Short mmCIF file of C-alpha atoms and ligand atoms in Angstrom, two decimals:
data_model
loop_
_atom_site.label_atom_id
_atom_site.label_comp_id
_atom_site.label_asym_id
_atom_site.label_seq_id
_atom_site.Cartn_x
_atom_site.Cartn_y
_atom_site.Cartn_z
CA MET J 1 -70.08 -58.71 161.64
CA VAL J 2 -72.17 -55.77 160.56
CA ARG J 3 -74.42 -56.26 157.62
CA LEU J 4 -73.86 -53.51 155.13
CA GLY J 5 -76.96 -53.87 153.04
CA HIS J 6 -77.90 -52.00 149.91
CA ASP J 7 -81.52 -52.44 149.05
CA GLU J 8 -81.72 -49.43 146.82
CA ALA J 9 -84.66 -50.46 144.66
CA GLY J 10 -86.58 -51.68 147.58
CA GLY J 11 -87.30 -45.46 150.85
CA MET J 12 -87.92 -25.31 155.76
CA VAL J 13 -90.05 -22.73 155.47
CA ARG J 14 -92.84 -25.06 155.99
CA LEU J 15 -94.72 -24.93 152.75
CA GLY J 16 -98.43 -24.84 153.27
CA HIS J 17 -97.88 -26.25 156.71
CA ASP J 18 -98.09 -23.09 158.80
CA GLU J 19 -101.12 -21.93 156.90
CA ALA J 20 -102.97 -25.19 157.22
CA ARG J 21 -102.32 -25.22 160.93
CA GLY J 22 -104.76 -22.56 161.79
CA MET J 23 -104.30 -18.83 161.81
CA VAL J 24 -104.09 -18.05 158.15
CA ARG J 25 -106.50 -20.66 156.95
CA LEU J 26 -109.14 -20.13 159.58
CA GLY J 27 -108.75 -16.38 159.22
CA ALA J 28 -109.50 -16.57 155.54
CA CYS J 29 -112.81 -18.30 155.99
CA ALA J 30 -113.70 -17.20 159.52
CA SER J 31 -117.32 -16.52 158.66
CA HIS J 32 -118.27 -20.16 158.43
CA ALA J 33 -115.25 -22.02 159.72
CA VAL J 34 -116.38 -22.53 163.28
CA ASN J 35 -119.68 -24.30 162.86
CA SER J 36 -119.51 -25.75 159.41
CA PRO J 37 -118.97 -29.49 159.39
CA THR J 38 -117.16 -29.23 156.06
CA ALA J 39 -114.50 -26.92 157.52
CA LYS J 40 -113.09 -29.55 159.84
CA ALA J 41 -109.56 -28.47 160.66
CA ARG J 42 -106.93 -30.96 159.66
CA ASP J 43 -105.01 -32.21 162.67
CA ILE J 44 -101.29 -31.89 162.58
CA ARG J 45 -99.55 -35.24 162.76
CA TYR J 46 -95.87 -36.14 162.69
CA LEU J 47 -94.20 -39.00 160.87
CA LEU J 48 -90.77 -39.86 162.24
CA TYR J 49 -88.55 -42.63 160.94
CA ASP J 50 -85.22 -44.33 161.36
CA VAL J 51 -83.15 -46.79 159.34
CA ASN J 52 -81.25 -49.98 160.18
CA PRO J 53 -78.12 -48.74 162.02
CA PRO J 54 -75.45 -50.21 159.66
CA GLU J 55 -76.90 -48.48 156.60
CA GLY J 56 -74.77 -45.64 155.22
CA PHE J 57 -75.43 -42.04 154.31
CA ASN J 58 -76.50 -42.60 150.73
CA LEU J 59 -78.96 -45.42 151.28
CA ARG J 60 -80.48 -43.23 154.01
CA ARG J 61 -80.95 -40.51 151.41
CA ASP J 62 -82.87 -43.09 149.38
CA VAL J 63 -85.11 -44.02 152.33
CA TYR J 64 -85.95 -40.32 152.74
CA ILE J 65 -87.47 -40.45 149.25
CA ARG J 66 -89.69 -43.38 150.26
CA MET J 67 -90.86 -41.59 153.41
CA ALA J 68 -91.51 -38.31 151.59
CA SER J 69 -93.68 -40.26 149.19
CA LEU J 70 -95.62 -41.82 152.06
CA VAL J 71 -96.20 -38.39 153.62
CA LYS J 72 -97.52 -37.09 150.31
CA THR J 73 -99.95 -40.02 150.20
CA LEU J 74 -101.02 -39.39 153.78
CA ARG J 75 -101.59 -35.68 153.16
CA ARG J 76 -103.76 -36.34 150.12
CA ASP J 77 -106.48 -37.66 152.32
CA GLY J 78 -106.97 -36.56 155.91
CA ASP J 79 -104.56 -35.05 158.37
CA ASP J 80 -101.82 -32.47 158.03
CA TRP J 81 -98.85 -34.82 158.16
CA VAL J 82 -95.33 -33.45 158.55
CA LEU J 83 -92.15 -35.47 158.04
CA VAL J 84 -89.66 -35.22 160.89
CA LEU J 85 -86.07 -35.37 159.64
CA PRO J 86 -84.07 -37.99 161.54
CA PRO J 87 -80.87 -36.40 162.86
CA TRP J 88 -77.66 -37.78 161.35
CA GLY J 89 -75.11 -39.58 163.45
CA ARG J 90 -73.37 -42.70 164.60
CA LEU J 91 -72.91 -43.80 161.01
CA TYR J 92 -70.62 -46.72 160.52
CA HIS J 93 -68.38 -44.93 158.00
CA TRP J 94 -68.13 -41.68 159.87
CA GLN J 95 -65.05 -42.58 161.83
CA SER J 96 -62.96 -39.42 161.81
CA PRO J 97 -61.47 -39.37 165.29
CA ASP J 98 -62.19 -36.69 167.88
CA ILE J 99 -65.12 -35.27 165.99
CA HIS J 100 -68.52 -35.16 167.50
CA GLN J 101 -70.79 -36.73 164.88
CA VAL J 102 -74.20 -37.21 166.38
CA ARG J 103 -77.45 -35.23 166.46
CA ILE J 104 -76.49 -33.50 163.21
CA PRO J 105 -79.46 -31.63 161.73
CA TRP J 106 -80.37 -32.04 158.06
CA GLY J 107 -79.75 -28.34 157.50
CA ASP J 108 -76.01 -29.00 157.84
CA PHE J 109 -76.10 -31.09 154.66
CA PHE J 110 -79.20 -30.12 152.70
CA SER J 111 -81.14 -26.98 151.89
CA LEU J 112 -84.21 -27.15 154.14
CA HIS J 113 -85.92 -24.53 152.07
CA SER J 114 -85.60 -26.83 149.05
CA LEU J 115 -86.88 -29.89 150.93
CA GLN J 116 -89.85 -27.82 152.09
CA ALA J 117 -90.86 -27.01 148.56
CA ASN J 118 -91.55 -30.74 148.07
CA VAL J 119 -93.18 -31.89 151.30
CA PRO J 120 -93.56 -30.32 154.79
CA VAL J 121 -90.56 -31.28 156.91
CA VAL J 122 -89.21 -30.26 160.32
CA GLU J 123 -85.93 -30.91 162.06
CA TYR J 124 -86.17 -33.17 165.07
CA GLU J 125 -85.48 -30.34 167.52
CA ALA J 126 -88.31 -28.33 166.01
CA PHE J 127 -90.55 -31.35 166.46
CA ILE J 128 -89.66 -31.49 170.18
CA ALA J 129 -90.48 -27.81 170.55
CA GLU J 130 -93.71 -27.92 168.53
CA SER J 131 -95.11 -31.13 169.91
CA GLY J 132 -94.49 -30.23 173.51
CA GLY J 133 -91.51 -32.37 174.44
CA PRO J 134 -89.30 -35.31 173.58
CA PHE J 135 -92.14 -37.82 173.36
CA ILE J 136 -93.16 -40.06 170.50
CA ASP J 137 -96.64 -41.51 170.82
CA GLN J 138 -96.13 -44.71 168.93
CA VAL J 139 -93.18 -46.55 167.44
CA LEU J 140 -93.82 -49.13 164.73
CA VAL J 141 -90.85 -51.38 164.15
CA LEU J 142 -91.16 -52.60 160.59
CA GLN J 143 -90.01 -56.12 159.79
CA ASN J 144 -90.44 -58.76 157.15
CA TYR J 145 -92.89 -61.60 157.59
CA ALA J 146 -91.38 -64.37 159.70
CA GLU J 147 -92.68 -66.95 157.24
CA GLY J 148 -91.26 -65.15 154.18
CA TRP J 149 -93.32 -65.13 150.99
CA THR J 150 -95.87 -67.83 151.39
CA ASP J 151 -96.22 -70.14 148.37
CA GLY J 152 -93.50 -68.09 146.69
CA LYS J 153 -96.26 -65.62 145.87
CA TRP J 154 -95.54 -61.91 146.27
CA GLU J 155 -98.35 -59.84 147.65
CA GLU J 156 -98.47 -56.49 149.36
CA LYS J 157 -99.57 -56.72 152.96
CA VAL J 158 -99.11 -55.26 156.41
CA ASP J 159 -100.03 -56.79 159.78
CA GLN J 160 -99.25 -56.30 163.43
CA ARG J 161 -97.11 -59.29 164.41
CA PRO J 162 -94.89 -60.46 167.27
CA CYS J 163 -91.41 -58.97 166.99
CA VAL J 164 -89.10 -61.20 164.96
CA ASP J 165 -85.79 -59.70 166.10
CA LYS J 166 -84.77 -58.62 169.58
CA LEU J 167 -86.56 -55.35 170.29
CA MET J 168 -84.14 -52.41 170.41
CA TYR J 169 -86.36 -50.56 172.89
CA SER J 170 -86.77 -51.24 176.60
CA LYS J 171 -89.19 -50.01 179.23
CA ASP J 172 -87.91 -47.63 181.91
CA LYS J 173 -89.21 -47.38 185.50
CA GLN J 174 -91.98 -45.02 184.46
CA GLY J 175 -93.15 -47.38 181.75
CA TYR J 176 -91.81 -45.35 178.82
CA TYR J 177 -89.79 -46.93 176.06
CA ARG J 178 -86.17 -45.94 175.75
CA GLY J 179 -84.07 -46.49 172.65
CA TRP J 180 -81.44 -44.93 170.40
CA PHE J 181 -83.58 -42.03 169.12
CA TRP J 182 -80.66 -40.46 167.23
CA GLY J 183 -78.71 -39.83 170.42
CA TYR J 184 -81.44 -37.79 172.10
CA GLU J 185 -81.35 -39.52 175.45
CA GLU J 186 -84.34 -37.71 176.88
CA THR J 187 -86.61 -38.94 174.10
CA ARG J 188 -89.17 -41.55 175.09
CA ALA J 189 -91.93 -43.44 173.34
CA HIS J 190 -95.32 -44.27 174.83
CA LYS J 191 -95.89 -47.41 172.82
CA VAL J 192 -93.83 -49.75 170.68
CA MET J 193 -95.10 -52.52 168.46
CA CYS J 194 -93.84 -54.61 165.57
CA MET J 195 -95.43 -54.56 162.19
CA SER J 196 -94.70 -56.97 159.36
CA ALA J 197 -94.82 -55.10 156.08
CA GLN J 198 -94.24 -56.26 152.54
CA GLY J 199 -94.67 -53.81 149.71
CA HIS J 200 -94.30 -50.17 148.80
CA ALA J 201 -94.21 -47.36 151.36
CA SER J 202 -97.78 -46.21 150.88
CA ILE J 203 -99.25 -49.56 151.97
CA LEU J 204 -98.73 -48.09 155.45
CA ALA J 205 -101.05 -45.17 154.75
CA PRO J 206 -104.35 -46.85 155.72
CA VAL J 207 -102.79 -48.08 158.97
CA LEU J 208 -101.55 -44.60 159.85
CA GLN J 209 -104.79 -42.94 158.82
CA ARG J 210 -107.29 -45.34 160.39
CA ASN J 211 -105.86 -47.83 162.87
CA ILE J 212 -103.57 -45.35 164.57
CA THR J 213 -104.91 -42.02 165.74
CA VAL J 214 -102.10 -40.64 167.91
CA THR J 215 -100.24 -37.50 166.83
CA SER J 216 -96.66 -38.72 166.40
CA VAL J 217 -95.72 -42.05 164.85
CA MET J 218 -92.23 -43.30 164.22
CA LEU J 219 -91.43 -45.99 161.66
CA ASP J 220 -88.27 -47.78 162.65
CA ARG J 221 -86.45 -49.91 160.06
CA ALA J 222 -88.15 -47.77 157.44
CA GLU J 223 -85.98 -49.30 154.71
CA THR J 224 -88.24 -52.36 154.99
CA VAL J 225 -90.79 -50.74 152.67
CA LEU J 226 -90.05 -50.10 149.02
CA HIS J 227 -90.35 -47.07 146.77
CA ASP J 228 -93.89 -46.27 145.72
CA HIS J 229 -92.66 -45.76 142.19
CA TYR J 230 -88.91 -45.91 141.73
CA ALA J 231 -87.65 -43.28 139.28
CA GLY J 232 -91.17 -41.99 138.66
CA LYS J 233 -92.22 -38.33 138.72
CA ASP J 234 -92.73 -38.22 142.46
CA TYR J 235 -89.42 -39.99 143.10
CA TRP J 236 -87.64 -37.39 141.02
CA SER J 237 -89.41 -34.41 142.59
CA THR J 238 -88.23 -35.55 146.00
CA ARG J 239 -84.75 -36.35 144.71
CA ARG J 240 -84.48 -32.96 143.00
CA SER J 241 -85.57 -31.24 146.22
CA MET J 242 -82.59 -32.76 148.04
CA VAL J 243 -80.38 -29.80 147.17
CA PHE J 244 -77.05 -29.83 148.97
CA ALA J 245 -76.55 -27.09 151.55
CA LYS J 246 -75.22 -23.97 149.92
CA HIS J 247 -72.06 -23.71 152.02
CA LEU J 248 -70.99 -27.17 150.83
CA ARG J 249 -71.70 -26.38 147.20
CA LEU J 250 -69.68 -23.18 147.51
CA ILE J 251 -66.69 -25.07 148.90
CA GLY J 252 -66.95 -27.58 146.05
CA ASP J 253 -67.23 -24.77 143.49
CA ALA J 254 -64.21 -22.92 144.91
CA PHE J 255 -62.20 -26.14 144.75
CA ARG J 256 -63.27 -26.77 141.16
CA ALA J 257 -62.21 -23.26 140.16
CA GLU J 258 -58.86 -23.30 141.95
CA ARG J 259 -57.67 -26.83 141.40
CA LEU J 260 -59.45 -27.93 138.24
CA SER J 261 -60.10 -24.64 136.38
CA SER J 262 -63.77 -25.55 136.31
CA THR J 263 -66.54 -22.95 136.42
CA ASP J 264 -70.28 -23.21 135.74
CA ALA J 265 -70.11 -20.56 133.03
CA GLY J 266 -67.32 -22.34 131.17
CA ASP J 267 -68.69 -25.85 131.72
CA LEU J 268 -72.40 -25.13 131.11
CA THR J 269 -73.39 -26.43 134.53
CA GLY J 270 -75.45 -23.47 135.71
CA TYR J 271 -77.50 -24.29 138.78
CA ASN J 272 -80.84 -22.80 139.77
CA GLU J 273 -81.23 -22.30 143.51
CA ASP J 274 -84.90 -23.10 143.01
CA TRP J 275 -84.99 -26.79 142.06
CA THR J 276 -88.53 -26.48 140.78
CA ARG J 277 -87.12 -24.32 137.96
CA MET J 278 -84.11 -26.50 137.26
CA LYS J 279 -84.69 -28.40 134.05
CA ALA J 280 -81.47 -28.87 132.12
CA GLU J 281 -81.62 -30.53 128.74
CA LEU J 282 -79.69 -33.82 128.60
CA GLY J 283 -76.39 -33.26 126.86
CA TRP J 284 -76.36 -29.55 127.58
CA ALA J 285 -73.86 -29.70 130.47
CA LYS J 286 -70.24 -30.14 129.37
CA GLY J 287 -68.45 -30.28 132.74
CA GLY J 288 -64.90 -29.35 133.73
CA THR J 289 -61.96 -30.77 131.80
CA TYR J 290 -61.32 -33.55 134.27
CA LEU J 291 -62.21 -37.17 134.78
CA GLY J 292 -64.33 -37.68 137.91
CA VAL J 293 -63.75 -40.93 139.78
CA HIS J 294 -65.54 -42.52 142.70
CA LEU J 295 -63.45 -45.40 143.91
CA ARG J 296 -65.20 -47.24 146.73
CA ARG J 297 -62.95 -49.48 148.82
CA LYS J 298 -63.15 -50.59 152.49
CA ASP J 299 -66.10 -53.00 152.94
CA PHE J 300 -66.43 -53.26 149.14
CA ILE J 301 -63.06 -55.02 148.89
CA TRP J 302 -63.08 -56.91 152.17
CA GLY J 303 -65.50 -59.45 150.76
CA HIS J 304 -63.32 -59.84 147.61
CA ARG J 305 -66.20 -58.82 145.47
CA LYS J 306 -65.82 -59.79 141.83
CA ASP J 307 -67.27 -56.51 140.55
CA VAL J 308 -64.70 -54.26 142.27
CA PRO J 309 -61.27 -53.77 140.66
CA SER J 310 -57.82 -54.00 142.20
CA LEU J 311 -56.12 -50.61 142.59
CA LYS J 312 -53.93 -51.48 139.65
CA GLY J 313 -56.95 -52.35 137.52
CA ALA J 314 -58.66 -49.10 138.51
CA VAL J 315 -55.62 -47.01 137.60
CA GLN J 316 -55.35 -48.70 134.19
CA LYS J 317 -58.98 -47.86 133.50
CA ILE J 318 -58.50 -44.27 134.68
CA ARG J 319 -55.54 -43.78 132.35
CA ALA J 320 -57.44 -45.31 129.43
CA LEU J 321 -60.39 -42.98 130.01
CA MET J 322 -58.16 -39.91 130.30
CA THR J 323 -56.57 -40.74 126.96
CA LYS J 324 -59.87 -41.53 125.28
CA HIS J 325 -61.52 -38.33 126.44
CA LYS J 326 -58.38 -36.18 126.08
CA LEU J 327 -58.42 -35.15 129.73
CA ASP J 328 -55.22 -34.38 131.56
CA GLN J 329 -56.80 -33.88 134.97
CA VAL J 330 -58.36 -36.49 137.25
CA PHE J 331 -60.33 -35.92 140.45
CA VAL J 332 -60.60 -38.93 142.75
CA ALA J 333 -63.13 -39.39 145.56
CA THR J 334 -62.41 -42.47 147.62
CA ASP J 335 -62.77 -44.03 151.04
CA ALA J 336 -59.50 -45.97 150.60
CA ASP J 337 -57.52 -46.49 153.80
CA ASP J 338 -54.11 -44.84 154.31
CA GLU J 339 -52.19 -47.79 152.94
CA GLU J 340 -54.18 -48.01 149.73
CA LEU J 341 -54.10 -44.26 149.39
CA GLU J 342 -50.29 -44.28 149.42
CA ASP J 343 -50.28 -46.94 146.69
CA LEU J 344 -52.78 -44.94 144.68
CA LYS J 345 -50.71 -41.76 144.95
CA ARG J 346 -47.68 -43.66 143.70
CA MET J 347 -49.52 -45.13 140.73
CA LEU J 348 -51.46 -41.98 139.88
CA PRO J 349 -49.36 -39.03 141.07
CA GLU J 350 -51.35 -36.44 139.15
CA MET J 351 -54.61 -37.29 140.91
CA VAL J 352 -56.42 -34.39 142.60
CA ARG J 353 -58.32 -35.04 145.82
CA PHE J 354 -60.32 -32.89 148.19
CA GLU J 355 -58.33 -33.19 151.38
CA PRO J 356 -60.04 -31.43 154.26
CA THR J 357 -58.02 -29.90 157.06
CA TRP J 358 -58.94 -31.00 160.56
CA GLU J 359 -60.86 -27.73 160.93
CA ASP J 360 -62.81 -28.40 157.71
CA LEU J 361 -63.65 -31.84 158.97
CA GLU J 362 -64.74 -30.61 162.37
CA LEU J 363 -66.96 -28.04 160.74
CA HIS J 364 -68.45 -30.07 157.89
CA LYS J 365 -68.06 -33.58 159.30
CA ASP J 366 -67.59 -36.74 157.24
CA GLY J 367 -71.03 -36.22 155.71
CA GLY J 368 -70.19 -32.72 154.47
CA VAL J 369 -66.88 -33.87 152.99
CA ALA J 370 -68.67 -36.76 151.24
CA ILE J 371 -71.09 -34.24 149.71
CA ILE J 372 -68.24 -32.00 148.53
CA ASP J 373 -66.62 -35.05 146.88
CA GLN J 374 -69.94 -35.93 145.23
CA TRP J 375 -70.46 -32.36 144.04
CA ILE J 376 -67.02 -32.23 142.41
CA CYS J 377 -67.56 -35.64 140.72
CA ALA J 378 -70.93 -34.41 139.52
CA HIS J 379 -69.25 -31.60 137.56
CA ALA J 380 -66.65 -33.68 135.72
CA ARG J 381 -66.66 -34.02 131.92
CA PHE J 382 -66.76 -37.79 132.35
CA PHE J 383 -67.55 -39.83 135.44
CA ILE J 384 -66.81 -43.40 136.48
CA GLY J 385 -68.04 -44.90 139.74
CA THR J 386 -68.06 -48.17 141.64
CA SER J 387 -70.49 -51.04 141.07
CA VAL J 388 -73.65 -50.92 143.23
CA SER J 389 -72.39 -48.11 145.43
CA THR J 390 -75.22 -45.83 146.53
CA PHE J 391 -72.54 -43.11 146.84
CA SER J 392 -71.94 -43.46 143.07
CA PHE J 393 -75.69 -43.69 142.35
CA ARG J 394 -76.31 -40.33 144.04
CA ILE J 395 -73.61 -38.81 141.78
CA HIS J 396 -75.41 -40.25 138.72
CA GLU J 397 -78.61 -38.51 139.81
CA GLU J 398 -76.84 -35.22 140.46
CA ARG J 399 -75.36 -35.31 136.95
CA GLU J 400 -78.74 -36.18 135.48
CA ILE J 401 -80.17 -33.08 137.19
CA LEU J 402 -77.32 -30.95 135.83
CA GLY J 403 -78.05 -32.17 132.30
CA PHE J 404 -75.07 -34.35 131.36
CA ASP J 405 -75.11 -36.74 128.42
CA PRO J 406 -75.92 -40.14 130.00
CA LYS J 407 -72.90 -41.67 128.24
CA SER J 408 -70.67 -39.47 130.40
CA THR J 409 -72.40 -40.58 133.63
CA TYR J 410 -73.51 -44.20 133.81
CA ASN J 411 -70.11 -45.83 133.95
CA ARG J 412 -68.52 -48.09 136.50
CA PHE J 413 -65.27 -49.91 137.09
CA CYS J 414 -65.24 -53.61 136.29
CA GLY J 415 -63.63 -56.26 138.44
CA ASP J 416 -60.25 -57.47 137.11
CA GLU J 417 -61.73 -60.86 136.27
CA GLU J 418 -65.29 -59.79 135.62
CA LYS J 419 -66.58 -61.31 132.39
CA GLU J 420 -69.92 -59.61 131.88
CA CYS J 421 -69.51 -56.15 133.27
CA GLU J 422 -72.96 -54.66 133.07
CA GLN J 423 -72.97 -50.88 133.27
CA PRO J 424 -75.33 -48.86 135.48
CA THR J 425 -78.87 -48.15 134.34
CA HIS J 426 -79.82 -44.74 133.00
CA TRP J 427 -82.74 -43.41 135.04
CA LYS J 428 -84.21 -40.48 133.15
CA ILE J 429 -85.78 -37.65 135.10
CA VAL J 430 -89.54 -37.40 134.91
CA TYR J 431 -90.45 -33.72 135.35
N1 GDP K 509 -65.56 -38.38 151.44
C1 GDP K 509 -65.81 -39.56 150.89
N2 GDP K 509 -66.42 -40.51 151.63
C2 GDP K 509 -66.70 -41.69 151.05
C3 GDP K 509 -66.34 -41.97 149.71
N3 GDP K 509 -66.74 -43.23 149.43
C4 GDP K 509 -67.33 -43.70 150.55
N4 GDP K 509 -67.31 -42.78 151.54
C5 GDP K 509 -67.82 -42.91 152.91
O1 GDP K 509 -68.36 -44.19 153.07
C6 GDP K 509 -69.78 -44.14 153.11
C7 GDP K 509 -70.30 -45.18 152.14
O2 GDP K 509 -71.55 -45.58 152.51
P1 GDP K 509 -72.85 -45.27 151.66
O3 GDP K 509 -73.09 -43.83 151.70
O4 GDP K 509 -73.86 -46.17 152.21
O5 GDP K 509 -72.53 -45.70 150.16
P2 GDP K 509 -72.21 -47.19 149.63
O6 GDP K 509 -71.89 -48.05 150.81
O7 GDP K 509 -71.05 -46.98 148.69
O8 GDP K 509 -73.43 -47.68 148.93
C8 GDP K 509 -70.17 -42.75 152.70
O9 GDP K 509 -71.34 -42.29 153.27
C9 GDP K 509 -68.97 -41.94 153.14
O10 GDP K 509 -69.06 -41.65 154.51
C10 GDP K 509 -65.67 -40.95 148.97
O11 GDP K 509 -65.33 -41.11 147.81
N5 GDP K 509 -65.43 -39.77 149.61
MG1 MG K 510 -73.43 -48.42 152.41
#
């Protein structure tokens, strides 16, 4: 049985990167650069990372924020660290048949230019080209402490330790380590070791700056370390920089206009391509005249979770919300299987869904379609999501960025028998 964990609270124009690497910078101060001890060039170093295989798309987006924060910490003092974007693929939920879903670059889903304006990043293939081949100097497999929290006392710490779980890397005949490496079979690592870590992402900074001196370091099981400061200014800068790729936003916008009569001008959801200038006042955005719904099913119902409604319960809530907010349109994003989907269509015939053709799916993949669903939900007048779904959480954030009244965003379905149905927390953007 796969563990589908959700430890949310618990992580390209290269901005400044090309300059710092030599030419421009040295050129500017050539007169004293060569001999002056104070003009020591910063070495370029690469931070790679990967996440526990069963984790889904939206928790991985959260881990990116933790790693971006670590890179910012590393860059503050010492070398010219660059974050290498782990290619997407082999995700548990991405099961559309006959579609090749591995080695997908970040640029297919996100605006690299926007990511770059937050922290220097490169795609994995660019890393291979720049660093001279598919080699990673050192892999650190992060893990918890075998002994747990000693004396029930929480403290931040990091230590090299024997591997707790079976190592997912093995030595080849030449002595290199082979592993998954995002489906890049030719990639090899020179060294692998396990590291017990307990605390926020930046506790790794001293280790990476002092104990390890090689150029490229990969943190595997990067979700082990927590956010440096969840929902703080730095968290939000990174989150705001995760602008969806323009082609996906355009598809979502065209769908909104055609099927839901929703436009940015009419709904006050204007978007600035430059996220650093996007600062919408809360309550400003009105959204299209539809109810946005994220109804998470599959593994969320298999365990008979008490906080997830039956289909019937969900439809009752949807109808109640449509009446209350005087909305006659409803957009539904869901991962329901075919059987549930048929039931849902019967109970809620007016529901609008984004249904990709096979060609759409081949082109944009399950990840792109998920983003389009999120984008459309993010523009609804009122949104309701599913309890502790990171897919729903990312929609909350997107609506916060667009400037919706929090009352229209932080809502979730309750289980049919759920007594105390606590609603999601409002995380306000810190600019
Ligand atoms: N297109 C689409 N995919 C969904 C939807 N809900 C779930 N999924 C898929 O299922 C995955 C859910 O995993 P994850 O992103 O980890 O979110 P979580 O498990 O809900 O916290 C998503 O990444 C999608 O691939 C939905 O409403 N629309
Ligand atoms: Mg998940």
